[in-house]
Tab-separated table of C-alpha atoms in Angstrom:
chain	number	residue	atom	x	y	z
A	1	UNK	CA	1.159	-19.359	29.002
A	2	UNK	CA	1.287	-15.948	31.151
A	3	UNK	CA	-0.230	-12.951	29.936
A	4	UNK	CA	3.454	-11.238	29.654
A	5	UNK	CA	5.205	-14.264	27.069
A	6	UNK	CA	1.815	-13.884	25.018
A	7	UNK	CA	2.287	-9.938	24.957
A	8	UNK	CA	6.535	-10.306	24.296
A	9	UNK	CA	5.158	-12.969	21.532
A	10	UNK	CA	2.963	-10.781	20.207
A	11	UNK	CA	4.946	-7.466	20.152
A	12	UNK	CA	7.529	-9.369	17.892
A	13	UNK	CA	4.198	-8.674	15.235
A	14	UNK	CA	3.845	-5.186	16.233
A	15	UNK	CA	6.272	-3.556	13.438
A	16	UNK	CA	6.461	-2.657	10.153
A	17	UNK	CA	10.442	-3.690	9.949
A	18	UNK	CA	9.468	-7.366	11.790
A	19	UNK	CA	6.595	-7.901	9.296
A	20	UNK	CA	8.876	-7.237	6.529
A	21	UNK	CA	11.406	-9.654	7.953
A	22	UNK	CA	9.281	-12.387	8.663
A	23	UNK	CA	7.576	-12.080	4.761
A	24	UNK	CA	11.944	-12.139	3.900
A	25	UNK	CA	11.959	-15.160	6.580
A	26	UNK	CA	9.186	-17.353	4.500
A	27	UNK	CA	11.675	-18.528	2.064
A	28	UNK	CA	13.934	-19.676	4.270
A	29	UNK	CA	17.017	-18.954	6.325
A	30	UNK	CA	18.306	-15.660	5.621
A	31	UNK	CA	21.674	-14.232	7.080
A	32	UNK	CA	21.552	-10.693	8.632
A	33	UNK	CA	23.419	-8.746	6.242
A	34	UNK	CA	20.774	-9.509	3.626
A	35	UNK	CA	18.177	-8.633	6.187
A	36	UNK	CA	19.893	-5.194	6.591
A	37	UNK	CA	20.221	-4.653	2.541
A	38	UNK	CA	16.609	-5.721	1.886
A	39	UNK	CA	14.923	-3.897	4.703
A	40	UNK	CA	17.436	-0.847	4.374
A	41	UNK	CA	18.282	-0.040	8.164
A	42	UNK	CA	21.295	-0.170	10.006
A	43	UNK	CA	22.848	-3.561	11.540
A	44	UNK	CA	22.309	-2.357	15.122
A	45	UNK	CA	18.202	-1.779	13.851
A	46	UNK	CA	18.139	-5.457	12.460
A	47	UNK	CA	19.667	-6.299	15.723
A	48	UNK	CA	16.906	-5.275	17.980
A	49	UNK	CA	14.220	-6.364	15.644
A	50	UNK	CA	15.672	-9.522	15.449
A	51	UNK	CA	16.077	-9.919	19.345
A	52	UNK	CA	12.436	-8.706	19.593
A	53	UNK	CA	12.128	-11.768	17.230
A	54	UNK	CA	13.885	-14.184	18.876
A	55	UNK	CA	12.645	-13.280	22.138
A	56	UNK	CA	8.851	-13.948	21.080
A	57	UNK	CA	10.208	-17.813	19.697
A	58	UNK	CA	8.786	-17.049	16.371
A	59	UNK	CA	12.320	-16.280	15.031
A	60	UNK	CA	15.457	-18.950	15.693
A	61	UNK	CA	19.111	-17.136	15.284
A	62	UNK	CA	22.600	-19.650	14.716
A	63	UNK	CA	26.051	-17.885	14.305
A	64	UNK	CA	28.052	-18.905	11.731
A	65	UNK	CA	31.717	-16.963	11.579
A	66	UNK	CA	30.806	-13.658	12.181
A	67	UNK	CA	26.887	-13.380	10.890
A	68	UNK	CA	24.074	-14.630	12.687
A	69	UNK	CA	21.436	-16.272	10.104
A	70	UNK	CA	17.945	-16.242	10.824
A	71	UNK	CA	14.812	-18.527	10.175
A	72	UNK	CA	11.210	-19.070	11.298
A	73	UNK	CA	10.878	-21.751	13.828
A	74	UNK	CA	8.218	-24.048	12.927
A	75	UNK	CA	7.251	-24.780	16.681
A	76	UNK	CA	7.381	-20.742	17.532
A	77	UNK	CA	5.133	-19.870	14.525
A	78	UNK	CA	2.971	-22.848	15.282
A	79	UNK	CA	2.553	-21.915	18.816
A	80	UNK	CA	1.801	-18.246	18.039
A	81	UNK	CA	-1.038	-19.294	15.616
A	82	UNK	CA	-2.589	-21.890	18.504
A	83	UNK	CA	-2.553	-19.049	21.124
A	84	UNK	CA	-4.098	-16.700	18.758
A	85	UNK	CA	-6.956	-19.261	18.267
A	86	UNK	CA	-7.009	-19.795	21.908
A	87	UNK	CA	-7.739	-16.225	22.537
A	88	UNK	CA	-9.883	-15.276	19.293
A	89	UNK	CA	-12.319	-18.537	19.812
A	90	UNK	CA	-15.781	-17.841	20.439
């Protein structure tokens, strides 16, 4: 993995709003609207936080109707925690 996907994984952890999101995330799939009520920002802020999510493969998005609901992908998380190791081992 390049340098640059490890930094746009890693920048997904990098904010207050995206930590609070993934904590919401740990209990499962959660649709965006909640996101915005929970975290109290706009929909265009949960928007970019969740791109910055998706964009690092720790988040997965799937519209249904209108709203886009949101969990933690498995692999993504898994894959964050492995190159973390990888970098951190001694």
């Amino acid at each position: 993995m390049t340098e640059k996907r490890i930094a746009e994984m890693f920048k997904a952890l990098c904010d207050e709003n995206r930590i609070k999101i993934l904590k919401l995330l740990r209990s499962g799939e959660k649709c965006a609207c909640h996101l915005n009520d929970e975290i109290n920002v706009t929909q265009p802020t949960v928007s970019h936080h969740m791109k910055v999510l998706c964009d690092s493969g720790i988040v997965v998005g799937r519209k249904e109707g209108k709203w886009m609901h949101y969990s933690i992908s498995p692999e993504g998380a898994r894959l964050a925690a492995d190159v973390l190791k990888d970098l951190t081992d001694i």
